[in-house]
Amino acid sequence: MTNAAAAAPADTDSKMTLIGTAWRRFEVTTGRLDDAARAAFTNGQCHAFALAMHEVTGWPTTALITIDFCLEGDPMCTGVEGDECPCRIGHIVVTRPDGAHVDITGAHAPGTVPSCENVPALKMTETHWKAIHAGRVWRDADVAAARTFVGPLLALLG
Ligand SMILES: [Zn+2]
């Protein structure tokens, strides 16, 4: 991680603004797993939560391919065939050892992640992460904020 936001500490119970898809702003309270947090981490900051979950659990990150075709002119497009192109990633989760896909909304059987039903899933590669972190399409991953929600989510999962 090289971005400044990832290095900044975040306490629990502080108000933070997360920047999501289309520069939408989400006001969350760190460590409070509520609708605001679920909105932020399903609308542009899912990668931050996946990275934070990966740090804590070691579970691999998984791309959900929600976009059917490469779009011409997409800065993330590498032009590779099939499902592999980073420009087609719509959501990022971690895969639990039992195969469940885990995001801020909980643990889901593959193919049942909310808003990403029945889409291809593939292991995030270094190439995928480089494209995501290039910062032209996806916002900077606010991993410091995301880390405060890992404990609450794991507690919820039991
Ligand atoms: Zn593409």
Coordinates of C-alpha atoms and ligand atoms in Angstrom, one line a residue:
M1 CA 0.0 0.0 0.0
T2 CA 1.4 3.3 -0.9
N3 CA -1.4 5.8 -0.5
A4 CA -1.4 8.1 2.5
A5 CA -4.9 7.2 3.6
A6 CA -3.9 3.6 4.1
A7 CA -1.1 4.7 6.5
A8 CA -3.2 7.0 8.6
P9 CA -4.4 5.6 11.9
A10 CA -8.2 5.4 12.5
D11 CA -9.7 5.1 15.9
T12 CA -13.1 3.6 16.4
D13 CA -16.1 5.9 17.0
S14 CA -14.7 8.7 14.9
K15 CA -16.7 10.2 12.1
M16 CA -15.0 9.8 8.7
T17 CA -15.9 10.6 5.1
L18 CA -15.2 7.9 2.6
I19 CA -15.1 8.7 -1.1
G20 CA -16.8 6.1 -3.3
T21 CA -18.1 5.6 -6.8
A22 CA -18.5 8.8 -8.8
W23 CA -16.9 10.7 -5.9
R24 CA -19.9 10.1 -3.8
R25 CA -19.2 10.9 -0.1
F26 CA -20.2 8.5 2.7
E27 CA -20.2 9.6 6.3
V28 CA -19.3 6.6 8.5
T29 CA -18.5 6.1 12.1
T30 CA -15.4 3.9 12.4
G31 CA -16.0 0.5 13.9
R32 CA -19.7 0.9 13.6
L33 CA -21.1 -1.7 11.2
D34 CA -24.3 0.0 10.2
D35 CA -26.1 1.0 7.0
A36 CA -23.7 3.8 6.4
A37 CA -20.7 1.5 6.5
R38 CA -22.5 -1.0 4.3
A39 CA -23.3 1.7 1.8
A40 CA -19.7 3.0 1.7
F41 CA -18.1 -0.5 1.3
T42 CA -20.5 -1.6 -1.4
N43 CA -20.2 1.7 -3.4
G44 CA -16.6 2.2 -4.2
Q45 CA -14.7 1.2 -1.1
C46 CA -15.2 -2.6 -1.3
H47 CA -11.5 -2.9 -2.3
A48 CA -10.4 -1.3 1.0
F49 CA -12.5 -3.6 3.0
A50 CA -11.3 -6.7 1.1
L51 CA -7.7 -5.5 1.6
A52 CA -8.3 -5.0 5.4
M53 CA -10.0 -8.4 5.6
H54 CA -7.1 -10.0 3.8
E55 CA -4.6 -8.4 6.1
V56 CA -6.3 -9.7 9.2
T57 CA -7.4 -13.2 8.0
G58 CA -5.1 -14.0 5.2
W59 CA -8.1 -14.9 3.1
P60 CA -7.4 -14.3 -0.6
T61 CA -9.1 -11.4 -2.4
T62 CA -11.6 -12.3 -5.2
A63 CA -12.9 -10.2 -8.1
L64 CA -16.5 -10.4 -9.1
I65 CA -16.8 -9.7 -12.8
T66 CA -20.1 -7.7 -13.0
I67 CA -19.4 -5.9 -16.2
D68 CA -20.2 -8.1 -19.3
F69 CA -17.8 -6.6 -21.8
C70 CA -14.7 -4.4 -22.0
L71 CA -15.6 -0.8 -22.7
E72 CA -13.6 1.0 -25.3
G73 CA -11.5 3.8 -23.8
D74 CA -11.8 2.5 -20.2
P75 CA -8.4 3.4 -18.7
M76 CA -8.4 0.1 -16.8
C77 CA -8.8 -2.0 -19.9
T78 CA -5.9 -4.3 -20.7
G79 CA -7.7 -5.8 -23.7
V80 CA -7.2 -9.3 -22.4
E81 CA -9.8 -11.8 -23.5
G82 CA -12.4 -13.4 -21.3
D83 CA -13.2 -12.6 -17.7
E84 CA -9.7 -11.5 -16.8
C85 CA -9.7 -7.9 -17.8
P86 CA -9.5 -5.6 -14.7
C87 CA -11.9 -3.1 -16.4
R88 CA -14.7 -5.7 -15.8
I89 CA -14.3 -5.9 -12.0
G90 CA -17.4 -4.6 -10.3
H91 CA -16.9 -5.8 -6.7
I92 CA -14.1 -7.3 -4.6
V93 CA -14.6 -9.7 -1.8
V94 CA -12.4 -12.1 0.2
T95 CA -12.9 -15.9 -0.1
R96 CA -13.2 -17.7 3.3
P97 CA -11.6 -21.2 3.5
D98 CA -15.0 -22.7 3.2
G99 CA -15.5 -21.0 -0.1
A100 CA -17.9 -18.3 1.1
H101 CA -17.5 -14.8 -0.4
V102 CA -17.2 -12.2 2.4
D103 CA -17.8 -8.5 2.0
I104 CA -19.1 -5.8 4.3
T105 CA -22.7 -7.3 4.0
G106 CA -21.6 -10.7 5.4
A107 CA -20.7 -14.2 4.1
H108 CA -22.4 -15.4 0.9
A109 CA -22.3 -18.6 -1.1
P110 CA -20.5 -18.0 -4.4
G111 CA -23.0 -16.5 -6.8
T112 CA -25.1 -14.9 -4.2
V113 CA -23.3 -11.8 -3.2
P114 CA -25.9 -9.0 -3.2
S115 CA -26.0 -7.0 -6.5
C116 CA -23.5 -9.5 -7.9
E117 CA -25.6 -12.6 -8.3
N118 CA -24.4 -15.3 -10.7
V119 CA -21.3 -13.4 -12.0
P120 CA -17.9 -14.9 -12.6
A121 CA -15.5 -14.8 -9.7
L122 CA -11.7 -15.0 -10.0
K123 CA -8.7 -14.6 -7.8
M124 CA -7.4 -11.1 -7.7
T125 CA -3.9 -11.0 -9.4
E126 CA -1.1 -8.5 -9.0
T127 CA -2.2 -7.1 -12.4
H128 CA -5.7 -6.6 -11.1
W129 CA -4.5 -4.9 -8.0
K130 CA -2.1 -2.6 -10.0
A131 CA -5.0 -1.5 -12.2
I132 CA -7.2 -0.9 -9.1
H133 CA -4.5 1.1 -7.4
A134 CA -3.7 3.1 -10.5
G135 CA -6.4 5.4 -9.1
R136 CA -7.9 6.6 -12.4
V137 CA -11.1 4.7 -12.0
W138 CA -11.3 3.4 -8.5
R139 CA -10.9 5.7 -5.5
D140 CA -7.9 5.4 -3.2
A141 CA -8.6 2.5 -0.9
D142 CA -9.2 3.8 2.6
V143 CA -7.8 0.7 4.3
A144 CA -7.3 2.5 7.6
A145 CA -11.0 3.1 7.9
A146 CA -11.8 -0.3 6.6
R147 CA -9.7 -2.0 9.2
T148 CA -12.0 -0.7 12.0
F149 CA -14.9 -2.8 10.5
V150 CA -13.1 -6.1 10.2
G151 CA -13.5 -7.0 13.9
P152 CA -17.2 -6.2 13.9
L153 CA -17.8 -8.2 10.8
L154 CA -15.9 -11.2 12.0
A155 CA -17.8 -11.0 15.3
L156 CA -21.1 -11.0 13.3
L157 CA -20.0 -14.0 11.3
G158 CA -19.2 -15.9 14.5
Ligands
ZN1 ZN -11.1 -4.5 -20.5

